[in-house]
Every structure is written in C-alpha cells, then in structure tokens.
PDB file of C-alpha atoms in Angstrom:
ATOM      1  CA  MET A  18      13.702  87.964 -39.606  1.00 49.00           C
ATOM      2  CA  ALA A  19      14.823  91.583 -39.467  1.00 51.00           C
ATOM      3  CA  ARG A  20      18.458  92.336 -40.272  1.00 52.00           C
ATOM      4  CA  GLY A  21      20.705  92.760 -37.247  1.00 53.00           C
ATOM      5  CA  VAL A  22      18.396  90.797 -34.962  1.00 51.00           C
ATOM      6  CA  THR A  23      19.955  87.633 -33.538  1.00 52.00           C
ATOM      7  CA  PRO A  24      17.636  84.991 -32.046  1.00 51.00           C
ATOM      8  CA  ARG A  25      18.213  84.178 -28.417  1.00 54.00           C
ATOM      9  CA  ARG A  26      20.040  80.942 -27.663  1.00 54.00           C
ATOM     10  CA  PRO A  27      18.598  78.360 -25.261  1.00 49.00           C
ATOM     11  CA  ALA A  28      19.702  78.743 -21.693  1.00 51.00           C
ATOM     12  CA  LYS A  29      22.462  76.446 -20.458  1.00 51.00           C
ATOM     13  CA  SER A  30      20.092  75.025 -17.889  1.00 49.00           C
ATOM     14  CA  GLY A  31      18.095  73.486 -20.716  1.00 47.00           C
ATOM     15  CA  ARG A  32      14.989  75.445 -19.824  1.00 48.00           C
ATOM     16  CA  HIS A  33      13.388  77.885 -22.201  1.00 45.00           C
ATOM     17  CA  GLU A  34      11.471  80.932 -21.196  1.00 43.00           C
ATOM     18  CA  GLY A  35       7.805  80.165 -21.200  1.00 45.00           C
ATOM     19  CA  ALA A  36       8.372  76.382 -21.485  1.00 45.00           C
ATOM     20  CA  ALA A  37       6.536  74.310 -18.924  1.00 44.00           C
ATOM     21  CA  SER A  38       8.945  72.181 -16.925  1.00 43.00           C
ATOM     22  CA  LYS A  39       8.004  68.508 -16.550  1.00 43.00           C
ATOM     23  CA  GLN A  40       7.929  67.201 -13.034  1.00 45.00           C
ATOM     24  CA  ARG A  41       8.776  63.578 -12.302  1.00 45.00           C
ATOM     25  CA  GLN A  42       5.775  61.693 -11.055  1.00 46.00           C
ATOM     26  CA  THR A  43       7.375  60.596  -7.821  1.00 44.00           C
ATOM     27  CA  LYS A  44       5.106  62.357  -5.394  1.00 47.00           C
ATOM     28  CA  PRO A  45       5.051  60.637  -2.043  1.00 47.00           C
ATOM     29  CA  LEU A  46       1.847  59.085  -0.837  1.00 47.00           C
ATOM     30  CA  VAL A  47       0.346  61.006   2.048  1.00 49.00           C
ATOM     31  CA  GLU A  48      -1.888  59.044   4.381  1.00 49.00           C
ATOM     32  CA  THR A  49      -3.883  60.614   7.183  1.00 51.00           C
ATOM     33  CA  ARG A  50      -3.948  58.648  10.401  1.00 49.00           C
ATOM     34  CA  GLY A  51      -6.062  60.395  12.999  1.00 53.00           C
ATOM     35  CA  THR A  52      -4.621  63.875  13.443  1.00 49.00           C
ATOM     36  CA  ARG A  53      -1.241  63.175  11.914  1.00 49.00           C
ATOM     37  CA  LYS A  54      -0.033  62.633   8.367  1.00 47.00           C
ATOM     38  CA  VAL A  55       2.198  59.706   7.396  1.00 45.00           C
ATOM     39  CA  ILE A  56       4.300  60.127   4.287  1.00 44.00           C
ATOM     40  CA  HIS A  57       5.304  56.959   2.358  1.00 45.00           C
ATOM     41  CA  PRO A  58       8.142  57.299  -0.135  1.00 45.00           C
ATOM     42  CA  SER A  59       7.083  56.641  -3.675  1.00 43.00           C
ATOM     43  CA  ARG A  60       8.013  53.246  -5.207  1.00 39.00           C
ATOM     44  CA  PRO A  61       8.183  52.261  -8.851  1.00 40.00           C
ATOM     45  CA  ARG A  62       5.535  49.873 -10.077  1.00 39.00           C
ATOM     46  CA  PRO A  63       6.730  46.281 -10.527  1.00 35.00           C
ATOM     47  CA  ARG A  64       7.220  45.170 -14.093  1.00 37.00           C
ATOM     48  CA  ILE A  65       4.799  42.463 -15.169  1.00 31.00           C
ATOM     49  CA  THR A  66       6.040  40.111 -17.835  1.00 31.00           C
ATOM     50  CA  LYS A  67       3.461  38.208 -19.807  1.00 32.00           C
ATOM     51  CA  GLY A  68       3.795  34.440 -19.838  1.00 31.00           C
ATOM     52  CA  VAL A  69       5.800  34.251 -16.608  1.00 30.00           C
ATOM     53  CA  ALA A  70       4.129  32.924 -13.506  1.00 32.00           C
ATOM     54  CA  SER A  71       4.223  35.469 -10.701  1.00 31.00           C
ATOM     55  CA  SER A  72       3.413  32.951  -7.940  1.00 35.00           C
ATOM     56  CA  PRO A  73       5.656  30.161  -6.588  1.00 43.00           C
ATOM     57  CA  SER A  74       5.226  26.520  -7.578  1.00 50.00           C
ATOM     58  CA  MET A  75       2.673  24.198  -6.053  1.00 54.00           C
ATOM     59  CA  PHE A  76       4.823  23.508  -2.998  1.00 53.00           C
ATOM     60  CA  GLY A  77       7.495  26.193  -3.419  1.00 53.00           C
ATOM     61  CA  LYS A  78       9.250  28.107  -0.680  1.00 53.00           C
ATOM     62  CA  ALA A  79       6.485  30.670  -0.270  1.00 54.00           C
ATOM     63  CA  LYS A  80       5.579  32.332   2.996  1.00 65.00           C
ATOM     64  CA  GLY A  81       4.677  29.635   5.507  1.00 80.00           C
ATOM     65  CA  TYR A  82       6.119  26.846   3.340  1.00 90.00           C
ATOM     66  CA  ASN A  83       6.195  23.551   5.220  1.00 96.00           C
ATOM     67  CA  PRO A  84       7.995  20.690   3.422  1.00 97.00           C
ATOM     68  CA  VAL A  85       6.321  18.067   5.636  1.00 97.00           C
ATOM     69  CA  ALA A  86       2.807  19.471   5.349  1.00 97.00           C
ATOM     70  CA  PRO A  87       0.286  16.610   5.062  1.00 97.00           C
ATOM     71  CA  GLU A  88      -0.862  17.676   1.589  1.00 97.00           C
ATOM     72  CA  ARG A  89       2.701  17.718   0.242  1.00 98.00           C
ATOM     73  CA  VAL A  90       3.567  14.353   1.770  1.00 98.00           C
ATOM     74  CA  ALA A  91       0.325  12.936   0.376  1.00 98.00           C
ATOM     75  CA  GLU A  92       1.273  14.161  -3.088  1.00 98.00           C
ATOM     76  CA  ILE A  93       4.722  12.544  -2.836  1.00 98.00           C
ATOM     77  CA  LEU A  94       3.140   9.240  -1.794  1.00 98.00           C
ATOM     78  CA  LYS A  95       0.582   9.455  -4.594  1.00 98.00           C
ATOM     79  CA  ARG A  96       3.254   9.872  -7.227  1.00 98.00           C
ATOM     80  CA  LEU A  97       5.395   7.088  -5.760  1.00 98.00           C
ATOM     81  CA  ASP A  98       2.344   4.790  -5.789  1.00 98.00           C
ATOM     82  CA  HIS A  99       1.881   5.556  -9.482  1.00 97.00           C
ATOM     83  CA  LEU A 100       5.554   4.914 -10.255  1.00 97.00           C
ATOM     84  CA  TYR A 101       6.124   1.821  -8.098  1.00 97.00           C
ATOM     85  CA  PRO A 102       2.770   0.293  -7.141  1.00 95.00           C
ATOM     86  CA  ASP A 103       3.842  -3.226  -6.135  1.00 91.00           C
ATOM     87  CA  VAL A 104       7.586  -3.128  -5.471  1.00 95.00           C
ATOM     88  CA  THR A 105       9.251  -5.199  -2.775  1.00 94.00           C
ATOM     89  CA  CYS A 106      12.728  -6.130  -1.604  1.00 96.00           C
ATOM     90  CA  ALA A 107      15.070  -6.938  -4.513  1.00 95.00           C
ATOM     91  CA  LEU A 108      17.106  -9.477  -2.516  1.00 97.00           C
ATOM     92  CA  THR A 109      16.420 -13.055  -3.558  1.00 95.00           C
ATOM     93  CA  HIS A 110      15.200 -15.212  -0.650  1.00 97.00           C
ATOM     94  CA  ARG A 111      12.860 -18.086   0.224  1.00 97.00           C
ATOM     95  CA  ASP A 112      12.528 -17.677   3.986  1.00 97.00           C
ATOM     96  CA  PRO A 113      13.361 -15.154   6.718  1.00 98.00           C
ATOM     97  CA  TRP A 114      16.789 -16.704   7.381  1.00 98.00           C
ATOM     98  CA  GLU A 115      17.845 -16.278   3.746  1.00 98.00           C
ATOM     99  CA  LEU A 116      16.527 -12.716   3.765  1.00 98.00           C
ATOM    100  CA  LEU A 117      18.445 -11.968   6.948  1.00 98.00           C
ATOM    101  CA  VAL A 118      21.696 -13.323   5.480  1.00 98.00           C
ATOM    102  CA  ALA A 119      21.211 -11.497   2.186  1.00 98.00           C
ATOM    103  CA  THR A 120      20.544  -8.206   4.001  1.00 98.00           C
ATOM    104  CA  ILE A 121      23.678  -8.568   6.128  1.00 98.00           C
ATOM    105  CA  LEU A 122      25.715  -9.236   2.969  1.00 98.00           C
ATOM    106  CA  SER A 123      24.190  -6.254   1.159  1.00 96.00           C
ATOM    107  CA  ALA A 124      25.979  -3.739   3.387  1.00 94.00           C
ATOM    108  CA  GLN A 125      28.420  -1.736   1.252  1.00 92.00           C
ATOM    109  CA  SER A 126      27.450  -3.922  -1.712  1.00 94.00           C
ATOM    110  CA  THR A 127      24.751  -4.085  -4.366  1.00 93.00           C
ATOM    111  CA  ASP A 128      21.691  -6.304  -4.447  1.00 94.00           C
ATOM    112  CA  VAL A 129      22.821  -7.580  -7.839  1.00 95.00           C
ATOM    113  CA  ARG A 130      26.131  -8.776  -6.398  1.00 97.00           C
ATOM    114  CA  VAL A 131      24.439 -10.347  -3.367  1.00 98.00           C
ATOM    115  CA  ASN A 132      21.943 -12.156  -5.586  1.00 97.00           C
ATOM    116  CA  MET A 133      24.867 -13.652  -7.478  1.00 97.00           C
ATOM    117  CA  VAL A 134      26.404 -14.997  -4.267  1.00 98.00           C
ATOM    118  CA  THR A 135      23.460 -16.298  -2.221  1.00 98.00           C
ATOM    119  CA  PRO A 136      22.129 -19.069  -4.517  1.00 97.00           C
ATOM    120  CA  GLU A 137      25.376 -21.051  -4.254  1.00 97.00           C
ATOM    121  CA  LEU A 138      25.729 -20.141  -0.588  1.00 98.00           C
ATOM    122  CA  PHE A 139      22.296 -21.505   0.351  1.00 98.00           C
ATOM    123  CA  LYS A 140      22.806 -24.541  -1.856  1.00 97.00           C
ATOM    124  CA  LYS A 141      26.000 -25.314   0.061  1.00 98.00           C
ATOM    125  CA  TYR A 142      24.514 -24.513   3.503  1.00 98.00           C
ATOM    126  CA  PRO A 143      20.720 -25.017   3.218  1.00 97.00           C
ATOM    127  CA  THR A 144      19.710 -24.346   6.825  1.00 97.00           C
ATOM    128  CA  VAL A 145      20.559 -22.016   9.681  1.00 98.00           C
ATOM    129  CA  GLN A 146      21.860 -25.062  11.591  1.00 98.00           C
ATOM    130  CA  ASP A 147      24.371 -25.767   8.803  1.00 98.00           C
ATOM    131  CA  VAL A 148      25.778 -22.238   9.077  1.00 98.00           C
ATOM    132  CA  ALA A 149      25.803 -22.365  12.890  1.00 98.00           C
ATOM    133  CA  ARG A 150      28.233 -25.313  12.764  1.00 98.00           C
ATOM    134  CA  LEU A 151      30.770 -23.323  10.694  1.00 97.00           C
ATOM    135  CA  GLU A 152      33.711 -21.215  11.724  1.00 98.00           C
ATOM    136  CA  PRO A 153      33.649 -17.730  10.177  1.00 97.00           C
ATOM    137  CA  GLN A 154      36.832 -18.509   8.204  1.00 97.00           C
ATOM    138  CA  GLN A 155      35.017 -21.323   6.418  1.00 98.00           C
ATOM    139  CA  LEU A 156      32.371 -18.931   5.126  1.00 98.00           C
ATOM    140  CA  GLU A 157      34.770 -16.208   3.943  1.00 98.00           C
ATOM    141  CA  PRO A 158      35.501 -17.636   0.452  1.00 97.00           C
ATOM    142  CA  ASP A 159      31.765 -17.872  -0.286  1.00 97.00           C
ATOM    143  CA  VAL A 160      31.019 -14.191   0.522  1.00 98.00           C
ATOM    144  CA  ARG A 161      34.324 -12.583  -0.452  1.00 97.00           C
ATOM    145  CA  SER A 162      32.968 -10.782  -3.519  1.00 97.00           C
ATOM    146  CA  THR A 163      30.415  -8.830  -1.437  1.00 97.00           C
ATOM    147  CA  GLY A 164      33.192  -6.913   0.334  1.00 96.00           C
ATOM    148  CA  PHE A 165      34.105  -6.744   4.037  1.00 97.00           C
ATOM    149  CA  PHE A 166      33.857 -10.524   3.903  1.00 97.00           C
ATOM    150  CA  ARG A 167      35.602 -11.182   7.234  1.00 97.00           C
ATOM    151  CA  ASN A 168      33.178  -9.053   9.267  1.00 98.00           C
ATOM    152  CA  LYS A 169      30.227 -10.342   7.299  1.00 98.00           C
ATOM    153  CA  SER A 170      31.269 -13.962   7.873  1.00 98.00           C
ATOM    154  CA  LYS A 171      31.476 -13.331  11.622  1.00 98.00           C
ATOM    155  CA  SER A 172      28.055 -11.675  11.633  1.00 98.00           C
ATOM    156  CA  VAL A 173      26.331 -14.437   9.619  1.00 98.00           C
ATOM    157  CA  VAL A 174      27.820 -17.293  11.673  1.00 98.00           C
ATOM    158  CA  GLY A 175      27.210 -15.391  14.925  1.00 98.00           C
ATOM    159  CA  ALA A 176      23.576 -14.715  13.981  1.00 98.00           C
ATOM    160  CA  ALA A 177      23.055 -18.365  13.044  1.00 98.00           C
ATOM    161  CA  ARG A 178      24.426 -19.608  16.360  1.00 98.00           C
ATOM    162  CA  ARG A 179      22.278 -17.206  18.359  1.00 98.00           C
ATOM    163  CA  ILE A 180      19.146 -18.127  16.417  1.00 98.00           C
ATOM    164  CA  VAL A 181      19.788 -21.839  16.977  1.00 98.00           C
ATOM    165  CA  ASN A 182      20.773 -21.540  20.639  1.00 98.00           C
ATOM    166  CA  GLU A 183      18.336 -18.899  21.866  1.00 97.00           C
ATOM    167  CA  PHE A 184      15.422 -18.789  19.429  1.00 98.00           C
ATOM    168  CA  GLY A 185      14.863 -22.441  18.573  1.00 97.00           C
ATOM    169  CA  GLY A 186      16.267 -22.126  15.058  1.00 98.00           C
ATOM    170  CA  LYS A 187      13.680 -19.524  14.013  1.00 98.00           C
ATOM    171  CA  VAL A 188      14.340 -15.915  13.070  1.00 98.00           C
ATOM    172  CA  PRO A 189      12.777 -13.628  15.730  1.00 97.00           C
ATOM    173  CA  GLU A 190       9.637 -11.723  14.733  1.00 96.00           C
ATOM    174  CA  ASN A 191      10.122  -8.593  16.830  1.00 95.00           C
ATOM    175  CA  ILE A 192      12.658  -5.828  16.534  1.00 96.00           C
ATOM    176  CA  ASP A 193      14.065  -6.031  20.074  1.00 97.00           C
ATOM    177  CA  GLU A 194      15.078  -9.672  19.629  1.00 98.00           C
ATOM    178  CA  LEU A 195      16.341  -9.130  16.090  1.00 98.00           C
ATOM    179  CA  LEU A 196      18.622  -6.345  17.299  1.00 98.00           C
ATOM    180  CA  THR A 197      20.380  -8.820  19.616  1.00 98.00           C
ATOM    181  CA  LEU A 198      21.721 -10.740  16.630  1.00 98.00           C
ATOM    182  CA  PRO A 199      25.313 -10.035  15.502  1.00 97.00           C
ATOM    183  CA  GLY A 200      25.465  -7.793  12.432  1.00 96.00           C
ATOM    184  CA  VAL A 201      21.832  -6.685  12.746  1.00 97.00           C
ATOM    185  CA  ALA A 202      20.996  -3.000  13.156  1.00 96.00           C
ATOM    186  CA  ARG A 203      17.639  -1.257  12.638  1.00 97.00           C
ATOM    187  CA  LYS A 204      17.894  -1.232   8.836  1.00 96.00           C
ATOM    188  CA  THR A 205      18.361  -5.002   8.614  1.00 97.00           C
ATOM    189  CA  ALA A 206      15.732  -5.656  11.261  1.00 98.00           C
ATOM    190  CA  ASN A 207      13.180  -3.494   9.446  1.00 98.00           C
ATOM    191  CA  VAL A 208      13.904  -5.229   6.135  1.00 98.00           C
ATOM    192  CA  VAL A 209      13.211  -8.673   7.649  1.00 98.00           C
ATOM    193  CA  LEU A 210      10.170  -7.576   9.646  1.00 98.00           C
ATOM    194  CA  GLY A 211       8.563  -5.587   6.832  1.00 97.00           C
ATOM    195  CA  THR A 212       9.369  -7.786   3.851  1.00 97.00           C
ATOM    196  CA  TRP A 213       8.847 -11.247   5.339  1.00 98.00           C
ATOM    197  CA  PHE A 214       6.611 -10.795   8.379  1.00 97.00           C
ATOM    198  CA  GLY A 215       4.683  -7.741   7.135  1.00 97.00           C
ATOM    199  CA  LYS A 216       5.304  -5.895  10.396  1.00 97.00           C
ATOM    200  CA  ALA A 217       5.891  -2.127  10.284  1.00 97.00           C
ATOM    201  CA  GLU A 218       7.917  -1.394  13.408  1.00 96.00           C
ATOM    202  CA  GLY A 219      10.028   1.213  11.625  1.00 97.00           C
ATOM    203  CA  LEU A 220      11.255   2.350   8.234  1.00 97.00           C
ATOM    204  CA  VAL A 221      14.237   1.013   6.327  1.00 97.00           C
ATOM    205  CA  VAL A 222      16.833   3.781   6.028  1.00 97.00           C
ATOM    206  CA  ASP A 223      19.515   2.717   3.572  1.00 95.00           C
ATOM    207  CA  THR A 224      21.675   4.942   1.397  1.00 95.00           C
ATOM    208  CA  HIS A 225      18.818   5.614  -1.053  1.00 96.00           C
ATOM    209  CA  VAL A 226      16.257   6.501   1.612  1.00 97.00           C
ATOM    210  CA  HIS A 227      18.883   8.689   3.318  1.00 98.00           C
ATOM    211  CA  ARG A 228      19.612  10.600   0.108  1.00 98.00           C
ATOM    212  CA  ILE A 229      16.095  11.055  -1.241  1.00 98.00           C
ATOM    213  CA  SER A 230      14.508  11.934   2.116  1.00 98.00           C
ATOM    214  CA  ARG A 231      16.959  14.822   2.424  1.00 98.00           C
ATOM    215  CA  ARG A 232      16.399  15.953  -1.166  1.00 98.00           C
ATOM    216  CA  LEU A 233      12.635  15.936  -0.617  1.00 98.00           C
ATOM    217  CA  GLU A 234      13.110  17.874   2.643  1.00 98.00           C
ATOM    218  CA  LEU A 235      11.431  15.193   4.715  1.00 98.00           C
ATOM    219  CA  THR A 236      14.417  15.373   7.063  1.00 97.00           C
ATOM    220  CA  LYS A 237      17.484  17.513   7.667  1.00 96.00           C
ATOM    221  CA  HIS A 238      19.450  14.903   9.562  1.00 97.00           C
ATOM    222  CA  ASP A 239      22.344  12.685   8.464  1.00 96.00           C
ATOM    223  CA  ASP A 240      22.078  10.090  11.194  1.00 97.00           C
ATOM    224  CA  PRO A 241      19.941   7.095  10.048  1.00 96.00           C
ATOM    225  CA  LYS A 242      18.212   6.783  13.407  1.00 96.00           C
ATOM    226  CA  LYS A 243      17.144  10.430  13.373  1.00 98.00           C
ATOM    227  CA  ILE A 244      16.071  10.164   9.733  1.00 98.00           C
ATOM    228  CA  GLU A 245      13.909   7.174  10.615  1.00 98.00           C
ATOM    229  CA  GLN A 246      12.297   9.065  13.487  1.00 98.00           C
ATOM    230  CA  ASP A 247      11.557  12.027  11.185  1.00 98.00           C
ATOM    231  CA  LEU A 248       9.992   9.761   8.575  1.00 98.00           C
ATOM    232  CA  MET A 249       7.921   7.898  11.163  1.00 98.00           C
ATOM    233  CA  ARG A 250       6.377  11.251  12.147  1.00 98.00           C
ATOM    234  CA  VAL A 251       5.301  12.287   8.631  1.00 98.00           C
ATOM    235  CA  ILE A 252       4.687   9.025   6.716  1.00 98.00           C
ATOM    236  CA  PRO A 253       1.425   7.267   7.628  1.00 98.00           C
ATOM    237  CA  HIS A 254       2.062   4.003   9.509  1.00 98.00           C
ATOM    238  CA  GLU A 255       0.300   1.875   6.899  1.00 97.00           C
ATOM    239  CA  LYS A 256       2.745   3.160   4.245  1.00 98.00           C
ATOM    240  CA  TRP A 257       6.007   2.550   6.120  1.00 98.00           C
ATOM    241  CA  ILE A 258       6.900  -0.752   4.450  1.00 97.00           C
ATOM    242  CA  LEU A 259       5.941   0.209   0.899  1.00 97.00           C
ATOM    243  CA  PHE A 260       7.400   3.727   1.146  1.00 98.00           C
ATOM    244  CA  SER A 261      10.888   2.390   1.949  1.00 97.00           C
ATOM    245  CA  HIS A 262      10.778  -0.025  -0.994  1.00 97.00           C
ATOM    246  CA  GLN A 263       9.487   2.674  -3.336  1.00 98.00           C
ATOM    247  CA  VAL A 264      12.199   5.163  -2.387  1.00 98.00           C
ATOM    248  CA  ILE A 265      14.903   2.476  -2.745  1.00 97.00           C
ATOM    249  CA  TRP A 266      13.674   1.640  -6.245  1.00 97.00           C
ATOM    250  CA  HIS A 267      13.466   5.346  -7.072  1.00 98.00           C
ATOM    251  CA  GLY A 268      17.063   5.782  -5.964  1.00 97.00           C
ATOM    252  CA  ARG A 269      18.178   2.972  -8.232  1.00 95.00           C
ATOM    253  CA  ARG A 270      16.250   4.106 -11.295  1.00 96.00           C
ATOM    254  CA  LEU A 271      16.215   7.909 -11.290  1.00 97.00           C
ATOM    255  CA  CYS A 272      17.402   9.716  -8.168  1.00 98.00           C
ATOM    256  CA  PHE A 273      21.065   8.749  -8.322  1.00 97.00           C
ATOM    257  CA  ALA A 274      23.651  10.077  -5.894  1.00 96.00           C
ATOM    258  CA  ARG A 275      25.499  11.664  -8.806  1.00 95.00           C
ATOM    259  CA  SER A 276      23.751  13.175 -11.798  1.00 95.00           C
ATOM    260  CA  PRO A 277      20.146  12.289 -10.880  1.00 97.00           C
ATOM    261  CA  LYS A 278      17.780  12.100 -13.847  1.00 98.00           C
ATOM    262  CA  CYS A 279      15.652  15.019 -12.735  1.00 98.00           C
ATOM    263  CA  VAL A 280      14.381  15.682 -16.260  1.00 97.00           C
ATOM    264  CA  ASP A 281      12.668  12.259 -16.248  1.00 97.00           C
ATOM    265  CA  CYS A 282      11.429  12.366 -12.658  1.00 98.00           C
ATOM    266  CA  PRO A 283       7.663  12.712 -12.009  1.00 97.00           C
ATOM    267  CA  LEU A 284       8.491  14.255  -8.626  1.00 98.00           C
ATOM    268  CA  GLU A 285      10.550  17.048 -10.201  1.00 97.00           C
ATOM    269  CA  ASN A 286       8.117  19.957  -9.805  1.00 97.00           C
ATOM    270  CA  ILE A 287       7.605  19.292  -6.075  1.00 97.00           C
ATOM    271  CA  CYS A 288      11.288  18.619  -5.388  1.00 97.00           C
ATOM    272  CA  HIS A 289      13.449  21.627  -4.541  1.00 97.00           C
ATOM    273  CA  ALA A 290      16.744  19.824  -3.980  1.00 97.00           C
ATOM    274  CA  GLU A 291      19.818  22.012  -4.141  1.00 97.00           C
ATOM    275  CA  ASP A 292      21.790  19.384  -6.064  1.00 97.00           C
ATOM    276  CA  LYS A 293      19.215  18.804  -8.844  1.00 97.00           C
ATOM    277  CA  THR A 294      20.613  18.539 -12.352  1.00 97.00           C
ATOM    278  CA  TRP A 295      17.539  20.190 -13.921  1.00 96.00           C
ATOM    279  CA  SER A 296      14.747  22.155 -12.347  1.00 96.00           C
ATOM    280  CA  THR A 297      11.546  24.000 -13.178  1.00 96.00           C
ATOM    281  CA  VAL A 298      11.109  25.202  -9.583  1.00 96.00           C
ATOM    282  CA  GLU A 299      13.093  27.125  -7.026  1.00 96.00           C
ATOM    283  CA  LYS A 300      15.953  25.198  -5.413  1.00 96.00           C
ATOM    284  CA  HIS A 301      16.211  25.310  -1.630  1.00 96.00           C
ATOM    285  CA  LYS A 302      19.600  25.691  -0.013  1.00 94.00           C
ATOM    286  CA  GLY A 303      20.466  22.757   2.216  1.00 94.00           C
ATOM    287  CA  ALA A 304      18.029  20.341   0.587  1.00 95.00           C
ATOM    288  CA  LYS A 305      20.577  17.924  -0.791  1.00 94.00           C
ATOM    289  CA  ALA A 306      22.043  14.487  -0.256  1.00 91.00           C
TER     290      ALA A 306
END
C-alpha cells in the first residue's frame, strides 16, 4: 500500500460499493385468474420433524371427526369384547326376586357390600311372601350397612307387597310393570330384565356407565335417561345387555372416577377424555366424567 493512502472504511449502512445485496426470498406468489392477477402473501414452509406423526390419531379430532361414527363404536365394542368376553351382573342372586332386592340395595353402595348382606337376608326371609308380611322397620337392621336403610327397607317391602298382590308373587317381565314397583327406576328394571330374563329393553346406566360414556364421547349429557337414549342410538341392540356389564366392569377395574389407570387401558389410544391421567392422543375439551 502506498504511503499516505488510507483505505476506505465500510459504509455505515453495511453495504459495500460493488457488493451484491442479498434479497430475502419472500416474493409473493402471483396467480393469474382470467384477466386479473391475485397476489398471495408469501408463507414460510412448515418445519417437518422426523419421527413425529403429522396426522391425527386413528379417531382423533380431525376435520369431520364424529365420536359416534359406526367404525369408532365398533372398535370400542371389539376391544371391550376382548377385555370382558363373558361378564355379567356381579350381584349374587338365585332368582329374579333376589336380583331385584340386591339391585335396590346397591344404590349408593357397592356390590361387595350388598353381597355380604343378602345371603343372611334371604336365609332369614326366603320368599317374596315372607318380605311382604314385614313392616319396613323390621327389615332395617338387616340392610343398615348398605346405607339409606330406611328408604331401602320401604322400597323392598313395598315392592314385595305389590308383586304379591298384583303380579301373583312373580317379578314382572316387562319394563312398564317393573317401573310401577316402589324403588324401581329404569336402571334397576334394566338390570333385572337383561340379567335374568335376557330382555334388552334399554341399557343400564349406573355411575360407571355414566362416567365412561362421557369420557368416550358417546354422550354429552348428565341425565341418566338422556344418556340411555344416546347409547340406544349408537350401540347395536344385540349388544345392549353385554355392553352395560362390560362398561361397569371396566369402571371397576381401570376407568376409575379418580386417577383412572389410562396407562394400562387398551382403549387409551381411541379415548380423548379431558380428565385422562396419561395420554398418547389429543385430549378433547368437555369429554370428561
């Protein structure tokens, strides 16, 4: 370099004379439609991560997702069949009268507790006629441990008297007549009809069916009658009896009200319940117990 010659400093703008300036590649897309041009703003390309699925799960909340689509319901039933192929009512009974009494006593109680009470109860009062001759107060000590024993005693004695006086001592075999018995609502009637008589006139909606049907998005209702109507629309008629038993057993073994064992549940990847404890799929707001 010659003496007295000072090299020029870079311009403050950061551009040098003769240096080609780099343009950002954000040119808008120009599309010709007939005689006019439509300009679409440029958008960055989406980042693709290897090893991560870009599509939703088998029955995820994708566009057009229908939680009661026949194929999804069929998959739920298939997995329940595999888990609980031959389950039935857990209440101990030998005839429809004993089943009716046990179901009335099971309200706000557990089947385990009821099964501890009924053997001695039926040994003490073997027939419906024996119970019909009692006053409710006489039955209270025998059913006290099941809870709400005063109301349950009235219901059992009242049902016995009606069966003896109006139905010849035999438990009715249709839902309309069963619903006339004291202490019998649709849940109890469906238990007796389905379990003993093999008649599917509805679905049993107890606390387990209520909870799991909402988690599986088979219903959005809280009222048992509306839940039953929703289930009757999507569950095939020939599966009504077994489905109720399967869901009840599932609620006792895995799908608890608190801290369900989602990690062990074979339905996990098609269940999008908001209150799951573990999930490999998207959770859906509002799908909870």
